[in-house]
mmCIF file of N, CA and C in Angstrom:
data_model
loop_
_atom_site.group_PDB
_atom_site.id
_atom_site.type_symbol
_atom_site.label_atom_id
_atom_site.label_comp_id
_atom_site.label_asym_id
_atom_site.label_seq_id
_atom_site.Cartn_x
_atom_site.Cartn_y
_atom_site.Cartn_z
ATOM 1 N N MET A 23 100.204 134.438 65.814
ATOM 2 C CA MET A 23 101.208 133.672 67.063
ATOM 3 C C MET A 23 100.150 132.637 67.316
ATOM 4 N N LYS A 24 98.799 133.068 67.669
ATOM 5 C CA LYS A 24 97.910 132.112 67.950
ATOM 6 C C LYS A 24 97.856 130.941 67.196
ATOM 7 N N ALA A 25 97.988 131.118 66.054
ATOM 8 C CA ALA A 25 97.635 129.845 64.952
ATOM 9 C C ALA A 25 98.802 129.229 65.140
ATOM 10 N N ARG A 26 99.828 129.582 65.312
ATOM 11 C CA ARG A 26 101.239 129.236 65.217
ATOM 12 C C ARG A 26 101.456 128.174 66.514
ATOM 13 N N LEU A 27 100.870 128.494 67.823
ATOM 14 C CA LEU A 27 101.319 127.922 68.806
ATOM 15 C C LEU A 27 99.911 126.806 68.537
ATOM 16 N N LEU A 28 98.635 126.927 68.462
ATOM 17 C CA LEU A 28 97.626 125.874 68.093
ATOM 18 C C LEU A 28 98.210 125.147 67.357
ATOM 19 N N ARG A 29 98.639 125.387 66.091
ATOM 20 C CA ARG A 29 99.318 124.307 65.027
ATOM 21 C C ARG A 29 100.308 123.351 66.098
ATOM 22 N N LEU A 30 101.206 124.257 66.891
ATOM 23 C CA LEU A 30 102.017 123.195 67.777
ATOM 24 C C LEU A 30 101.883 122.493 68.496
ATOM 25 N N ILE A 31 100.619 123.093 69.420
ATOM 26 C CA ILE A 31 100.276 121.907 70.352
ATOM 27 C C ILE A 31 99.702 120.931 69.631
ATOM 28 N N ALA A 32 98.885 121.298 68.684
ATOM 29 C CA ALA A 32 98.222 119.982 67.850
ATOM 30 C C ALA A 32 99.298 118.918 67.217
ATOM 31 N N PHE A 33 99.963 119.404 66.917
ATOM 32 C CA PHE A 33 101.231 118.635 66.422
ATOM 33 C C PHE A 33 101.998 117.533 67.679
ATOM 34 N N LEU A 34 101.829 118.433 68.739
ATOM 35 C CA LEU A 34 102.563 117.731 69.854
ATOM 36 C C LEU A 34 101.582 116.505 70.457
ATOM 37 N N VAL A 35 100.156 116.736 70.235
ATOM 38 C CA VAL A 35 99.459 116.301 70.908
ATOM 39 C C VAL A 35 99.158 114.905 70.093
ATOM 40 N N LEU A 36 98.863 115.012 68.453
ATOM 41 C CA LEU A 36 99.304 113.815 67.302
ATOM 42 C C LEU A 36 100.577 113.017 67.975
ATOM 43 N N PHE A 37 101.527 113.755 67.968
ATOM 44 C CA PHE A 37 102.778 112.997 68.250
ATOM 45 C C PHE A 37 103.017 112.220 69.008
ATOM 46 N N GLY A 38 102.523 112.719 70.010
ATOM 47 C CA GLY A 38 102.464 112.114 71.688
ATOM 48 C C GLY A 38 101.503 110.637 71.530
ATOM 49 N N GLY A 39 100.191 110.726 70.551
ATOM 50 C CA GLY A 39 99.376 109.722 70.608
ATOM 51 C C GLY A 39 100.153 108.840 69.567
ATOM 52 N N ALA A 40 101.082 109.070 68.745
ATOM 53 C CA ALA A 40 101.377 108.135 67.545
ATOM 54 C C ALA A 40 102.497 107.570 68.619
ATOM 55 N N ILE A 41 103.178 108.310 69.361
ATOM 56 C CA ILE A 41 104.171 107.584 70.639
ATOM 57 C C ILE A 41 103.798 106.144 71.419
ATOM 58 N N ARG A 42 102.443 106.754 71.998
ATOM 59 C CA ARG A 42 101.845 106.244 72.813
ATOM 60 C C ARG A 42 101.250 104.411 72.076
ATOM 61 N N CYS A 43 101.143 104.815 70.790
ATOM 62 C CA CYS A 43 100.746 103.715 70.091
ATOM 63 C C CYS A 43 101.707 102.824 69.491
ATOM 64 N N ALA A 44 103.042 103.315 69.778
ATOM 65 C CA ALA A 44 104.028 102.748 68.770
ATOM 66 C C ALA A 44 104.211 101.478 69.416
ATOM 67 N N ALA A 45 103.910 100.980 70.470
ATOM 68 C CA ALA A 45 104.438 99.875 70.750
ATOM 69 C C ALA A 45 103.593 98.201 70.853
ATOM 70 N N PRO A 46 103.869 97.416 69.725
ATOM 71 C CA PRO A 46 103.088 96.418 69.268
ATOM 72 C C PRO A 46 101.909 95.916 70.643
ATOM 73 N N ALA A 47 100.429 95.343 70.418
ATOM 74 C CA ALA A 47 100.201 94.742 71.209
ATOM 75 C C ALA A 47 100.639 93.191 71.805
ATOM 76 N N PRO A 48 101.226 93.153 72.869
ATOM 77 C CA PRO A 48 101.499 91.920 73.568
ATOM 78 C C PRO A 48 100.574 90.632 73.663
ATOM 79 N N VAL A 49 99.889 90.066 72.498
ATOM 80 C CA VAL A 49 99.389 89.172 72.492
ATOM 81 C C VAL A 49 99.585 87.902 72.955
ATOM 82 N N GLU A 50 101.408 87.694 72.595
ATOM 83 C CA GLU A 50 101.704 86.278 73.314
ATOM 84 C C GLU A 50 101.999 86.172 74.906
ATOM 85 N N SER A 51 102.064 87.700 75.453
ATOM 86 C CA SER A 51 102.549 87.486 76.564
ATOM 87 C C SER A 51 101.316 87.537 77.248
ATOM 88 N N TYR A 52 99.988 88.006 76.754
ATOM 89 C CA TYR A 52 98.491 88.008 77.572
ATOM 90 C C TYR A 52 98.184 86.386 77.287
ATOM 91 N N THR A 53 98.363 85.508 76.045
ATOM 92 C CA THR A 53 97.856 84.375 75.916
ATOM 93 C C THR A 53 98.626 83.361 77.033
ATOM 94 N N LEU A 54 99.796 83.812 77.162
ATOM 95 C CA LEU A 54 100.842 82.921 78.189
ATOM 96 C C LEU A 54 100.367 82.801 79.234
ATOM 97 N N ALA A 55 100.547 84.619 79.931
ATOM 98 C CA ALA A 55 99.599 84.646 81.102
ATOM 99 C C ALA A 55 98.391 83.795 81.451
ATOM 100 N N ARG A 56 97.607 84.060 80.651
ATOM 101 C CA ARG A 56 95.968 83.684 80.765
ATOM 102 C C ARG A 56 96.204 81.882 81.041
ATOM 103 N N SER A 57 97.166 81.241 79.994
ATOM 104 C CA SER A 57 97.065 80.069 80.147
ATOM 105 C C SER A 57 97.662 79.384 81.199
ATOM 106 N N ALA A 58 98.917 80.084 81.923
ATOM 107 C CA ALA A 58 99.721 79.958 83.450
ATOM 108 C C ALA A 58 98.508 80.004 84.231
ATOM 109 N N LEU A 59 97.753 80.853 84.470
ATOM 110 C CA LEU A 59 96.560 81.110 85.376
ATOM 111 C C LEU A 59 95.682 79.755 85.505
ATOM 112 N N GLU A 60 95.400 79.625 84.160
ATOM 113 C CA GLU A 60 94.377 78.655 84.109
ATOM 114 C C GLU A 60 95.359 77.316 84.566
ATOM 115 N N PHE A 61 96.425 76.929 84.245
ATOM 116 C CA PHE A 61 96.829 75.313 85.109
ATOM 117 C C PHE A 61 97.186 75.926 86.283
ATOM 118 N N ALA A 62 97.399 77.196 86.822
ATOM 119 C CA ALA A 62 97.330 76.730 88.204
ATOM 120 C C ALA A 62 95.948 76.900 88.842
ATOM 121 N N LYS A 63 94.923 77.444 88.534
ATOM 122 C CA LYS A 63 93.649 76.497 88.612
ATOM 123 C C LYS A 63 93.443 75.447 88.837
ATOM 124 N N ALA A 64 94.071 74.901 87.636
ATOM 125 C CA ALA A 64 93.856 73.620 87.686
ATOM 126 C C ALA A 64 94.573 72.472 88.497
ATOM 127 N N SER A 65 95.659 73.142 88.951
ATOM 128 C CA SER A 65 96.194 72.528 90.209
ATOM 129 C C SER A 65 95.994 72.838 91.855
ATOM 130 N N ASP A 66 95.113 73.431 91.474
ATOM 131 C CA ASP A 66 94.647 74.113 92.985
ATOM 132 C C ASP A 66 95.223 74.880 93.848
ATOM 133 N N ALA A 67 95.939 75.970 92.931
ATOM 134 C CA ALA A 67 96.745 76.569 93.416
ATOM 135 C C ALA A 67 96.508 77.744 94.604
ATOM 136 N N SER A 68 95.048 78.118 94.541
ATOM 137 C CA SER A 68 94.077 78.900 95.494
ATOM 138 C C SER A 68 94.368 78.121 96.418
ATOM 139 N N ARG A 69 94.263 77.218 96.839
ATOM 140 C CA ARG A 69 94.189 76.577 98.126
ATOM 141 C C ARG A 69 95.711 76.050 98.527
ATOM 142 N N PHE A 70 96.374 75.834 97.909
ATOM 143 C CA PHE A 70 97.904 75.654 98.252
ATOM 144 C C PHE A 70 98.806 76.444 98.313
ATOM 145 N N ALA A 71 98.838 77.661 97.414
ATOM 146 C CA ALA A 71 99.779 78.651 97.313
ATOM 147 C C ALA A 71 99.159 79.864 97.259
ATOM 148 N N SER A 72 98.404 80.470 97.452
ATOM 149 C CA SER A 72 97.583 81.515 97.535
ATOM 150 C C SER A 72 98.324 82.384 97.583
ATOM 151 N N LYS A 73 99.088 82.950 98.134
ATOM 152 C CA LYS A 73 99.779 84.169 97.771
ATOM 153 C C LYS A 73 100.574 84.649 96.782
ATOM 154 N N TYR A 74 101.049 83.463 96.327
ATOM 155 C CA TYR A 74 101.475 83.411 94.462
ATOM 156 C C TYR A 74 100.471 83.977 93.937
ATOM 157 N N PHE A 75 99.430 82.764 93.915
ATOM 158 C CA PHE A 75 98.077 82.857 92.876
ATOM 159 C C PHE A 75 97.411 84.237 93.007
ATOM 160 N N LEU A 76 97.449 84.867 94.035
ATOM 161 C CA LEU A 76 96.401 85.869 94.205
ATOM 162 C C LEU A 76 97.521 87.274 93.586
ATOM 163 N N SER A 77 98.660 86.897 93.616
ATOM 164 C CA SER A 77 99.794 87.933 93.364
ATOM 165 C C SER A 77 99.701 87.714 91.885
ATOM 166 N N ALA A 78 99.260 86.752 90.970
ATOM 167 C CA ALA A 78 99.356 86.261 89.460
ATOM 168 C C ALA A 78 97.784 86.991 89.136
ATOM 169 N N GLU A 79 96.775 86.951 89.515
ATOM 170 C CA GLU A 79 95.648 87.367 89.533
ATOM 171 C C GLU A 79 95.539 88.519 89.573
ATOM 172 N N ASP A 80 96.153 89.357 90.334
ATOM 173 C CA ASP A 80 96.149 90.910 90.400
ATOM 174 C C ASP A 80 96.974 91.358 89.297
ATOM 175 N N TYR A 81 98.110 91.023 89.076
ATOM 176 C CA TYR A 81 98.863 91.400 87.988
ATOM 177 C C TYR A 81 97.992 91.138 86.394
ATOM 178 N N TYR A 82 97.417 90.138 86.239
ATOM 179 C CA TYR A 82 97.057 89.981 85.284
ATOM 180 C C TYR A 82 95.416 90.572 85.162
ATOM 181 N N ARG A 83 94.917 90.918 86.233
ATOM 182 C CA ARG A 83 93.836 92.016 85.949
ATOM 183 C C ARG A 83 94.551 93.787 85.759
ATOM 184 N N LYS A 84 95.411 93.626 86.271
ATOM 185 C CA LYS A 84 96.350 95.370 86.062
ATOM 186 C C LYS A 84 96.683 95.217 84.393
ATOM 187 N N GLY A 85 96.977 93.966 84.146
ATOM 188 C CA GLY A 85 97.490 93.749 82.506
ATOM 189 C C GLY A 85 96.171 94.204 81.772
ATOM 190 N N GLU A 86 95.243 93.395 81.658
ATOM 191 C CA GLU A 86 94.327 93.439 81.219
ATOM 192 C C GLU A 86 93.614 95.039 81.093
ATOM 193 N N ALA A 87 93.625 95.581 82.124
ATOM 194 C CA ALA A 87 93.255 97.248 82.077
ATOM 195 C C ALA A 87 94.147 97.904 81.571
ATOM 196 N N ALA A 88 95.643 97.487 81.600
ATOM 197 C CA ALA A 88 96.445 98.491 80.559
ATOM 198 C C ALA A 88 96.292 97.998 79.146
ATOM 199 N N TYR A 89 95.990 96.912 78.856
ATOM 200 C CA TYR A 89 95.754 96.664 77.416
ATOM 201 C C TYR A 89 94.626 97.016 76.820
ATOM 202 N N LYS A 90 93.226 97.033 77.783
ATOM 203 C CA LYS A 90 92.150 97.961 76.977
ATOM 204 C C LYS A 90 92.398 99.535 77.215
ATOM 205 N N GLY A 91 93.658 100.271 77.955
ATOM 206 C CA GLY A 91 93.829 101.345 77.800
ATOM 207 C C GLY A 91 94.802 101.544 76.848
ATOM 208 N N ARG A 92 95.150 100.206 76.190
ATOM 209 C CA ARG A 92 96.297 100.789 75.075
ATOM 210 C C ARG A 92 97.738 101.139 75.523
ATOM 211 N N ASP A 93 97.667 100.681 76.542
ATOM 212 C CA ASP A 93 99.450 100.840 77.274
ATOM 213 C C ASP A 93 100.068 99.757 77.091
ATOM 214 N N PHE A 94 100.414 99.403 76.195
ATOM 215 C CA PHE A 94 100.680 97.984 75.966
ATOM 216 C C PHE A 94 102.208 97.492 76.634
ATOM 217 N N ALA A 95 102.995 98.789 76.873
ATOM 218 C CA ALA A 95 104.161 98.593 77.410
ATOM 219 C C ALA A 95 103.998 98.121 78.710
ATOM 220 N N SER A 96 103.220 98.751 79.492
ATOM 221 C CA SER A 96 102.599 98.172 80.694
ATOM 222 C C SER A 96 102.065 96.870 80.929
ATOM 223 N N ALA A 97 101.306 96.860 80.236
ATOM 224 C CA ALA A 97 100.672 95.578 80.029
ATOM 225 C C ALA A 97 101.341 94.071 79.602
ATOM 226 N N LYS A 98 102.262 94.437 78.545
ATOM 227 C CA LYS A 98 103.517 93.405 78.682
ATOM 228 C C LYS A 98 104.264 92.894 80.306
ATOM 229 N N THR A 99 104.446 94.008 81.027
ATOM 230 C CA THR A 99 105.180 94.007 82.216
ATOM 231 C C THR A 99 103.849 93.211 82.944
ATOM 232 N N PHE A 100 103.080 93.578 83.039
ATOM 233 C CA PHE A 100 102.067 93.153 83.959
ATOM 234 C C PHE A 100 101.686 91.356 83.673
ATOM 235 N N PHE A 101 101.826 91.362 82.336
ATOM 236 C CA PHE A 101 101.215 89.518 81.869
ATOM 237 C C PHE A 101 102.516 89.188 82.293
ATOM 238 N N ASP A 102 103.635 89.848 81.986
ATOM 239 C CA ASP A 102 104.684 88.932 82.209
ATOM 240 C C ASP A 102 105.083 88.666 83.422
ATOM 241 N N SER A 103 104.559 89.186 84.431
ATOM 242 C CA SER A 103 104.682 89.463 85.946
ATOM 243 C C SER A 103 103.872 88.064 86.168
ATOM 244 N N ALA A 104 102.655 88.326 85.690
ATOM 245 C CA ALA A 104 101.404 87.317 86.241
ATOM 246 C C ALA A 104 101.746 85.654 86.047
ATOM 247 N N ARG A 105 102.634 85.676 84.700
ATOM 248 C CA ARG A 105 102.852 84.240 84.016
ATOM 249 C C ARG A 105 104.088 83.563 85.686
ATOM 250 N N VAL A 106 104.643 84.637 85.333
ATOM 251 C CA VAL A 106 105.775 84.192 86.439
ATOM 252 C C VAL A 106 105.440 83.652 87.913
ATOM 253 N N GLN A 107 104.260 84.489 88.533
ATOM 254 C CA GLN A 107 103.595 84.343 89.518
ATOM 255 C C GLN A 107 102.798 83.209 89.417
ATOM 256 N N ALA A 108 101.953 82.754 88.133
ATOM 257 C CA ALA A 108 101.025 81.666 88.715
ATOM 258 C C ALA A 108 101.848 80.818 88.233
ATOM 259 N N GLU A 109 103.134 80.299 87.383
ATOM 260 C CA GLU A 109 103.951 79.382 87.360
ATOM 261 C C GLU A 109 104.512 78.933 88.884
ATOM 262 N N LYS A 110 104.753 80.175 89.414
ATOM 263 C CA LYS A 110 105.319 79.837 90.998
ATOM 264 C C LYS A 110 104.228 78.610 91.663
ATOM 265 N N ALA A 111 102.921 79.651 91.496
ATOM 266 C CA ALA A 111 101.914 79.106 92.344
ATOM 267 C C ALA A 111 101.444 77.624 91.835
ATOM 268 N N GLU A 112 101.538 77.564 90.575
ATOM 269 C CA GLU A 112 101.269 75.782 90.104
ATOM 270 C C GLU A 112 102.282 74.883 90.585
ATOM 271 N N ASN A 113 103.546 75.237 90.371
ATOM 272 C CA ASN A 113 105.081 74.627 91.136
ATOM 273 C C ASN A 113 104.798 74.213 92.570
ATOM 274 N N LEU A 114 104.596 75.061 93.279
ATOM 275 C CA LEU A 114 104.225 75.125 94.960
ATOM 276 C C LEU A 114 102.931 74.312 95.134
ATOM 277 N N ALA A 115 102.012 74.458 94.333
ATOM 278 C CA ALA A 115 100.877 73.736 94.509
ATOM 279 C C ALA A 115 101.205 72.496 94.138
ATOM 280 N N ARG A 116 101.623 71.940 93.013
ATOM 281 C CA ARG A 116 101.806 70.868 92.676
ATOM 282 C C ARG A 116 102.893 69.927 93.885
ATOM 283 N N LEU A 117 103.740 70.358 94.355
ATOM 284 C CA LEU A 117 104.759 69.871 95.481
ATOM 285 C C LEU A 117 104.231 70.001 96.398
ATOM 286 N N LYS A 118 103.014 70.911 96.749
ATOM 287 C CA LYS A 118 102.804 70.547 98.680
ATOM 288 C C LYS A 118 101.416 69.228 97.935
ATOM 289 N N LYS A 119 100.992 68.904 97.342
ATOM 290 C CA LYS A 119 99.664 68.284 96.877
ATOM 291 C C LYS A 119 100.714 66.558 96.889
ATOM 292 N N PHE A 120 102.030 67.044 96.391
ATOM 293 C CA PHE A 120 102.658 65.736 96.151
ATOM 294 C C PHE A 120 103.352 65.083 97.687
ATOM 295 N N LYS A 121 103.372 66.409 98.660
ATOM 296 C CA LYS A 121 104.284 65.829 99.570
ATOM 297 C C LYS A 121 103.251 65.300 100.875
ATOM 298 N N SER A 122 101.899 66.030 100.664
ATOM 299 C CA SER A 122 100.895 65.385 101.130
ATOM 300 C C SER A 122 100.041 64.233 101.037
ATOM 301 N N GLY A 123 100.712 64.037 99.524
ATOM 302 C CA GLY A 123 100.124 62.630 99.264
ATOM 303 C C GLY A 123 98.536 62.792 98.728
ATOM 304 N N GLU A 124 98.418 64.048 98.105
ATOM 305 C CA GLU A 124 96.944 64.195 97.618
ATOM 306 C C GLU A 124 96.934 64.355 95.937
ATOM 307 N N PHE A 125 98.058 63.944 95.633
ATOM 308 C CA PHE A 125 97.895 64.220 93.914
ATOM 309 C C PHE A 125 97.233 63.187 93.295
#
């Protein structure tokens, strides 16, 4: 009985690990988020749109942590959120710079 229970537990652990790794690595989302952050930095978003920029950096850090932990589904969600926030930050920074005549 114990051997059967141990085999069942081992199967469930291995099966659970296989399911967790089933999602493909979100390489495209990772790359797009990183590029969006770089463009936001280049547009001086940390100065003109700090709320969106800090939010983007936070999501990006969480995405990297999830990626390193091989939780690819969460990583993709975080990277997508980081990209959206970084794009908002860049657009707002460019708009504010244009309105102030700094462009």
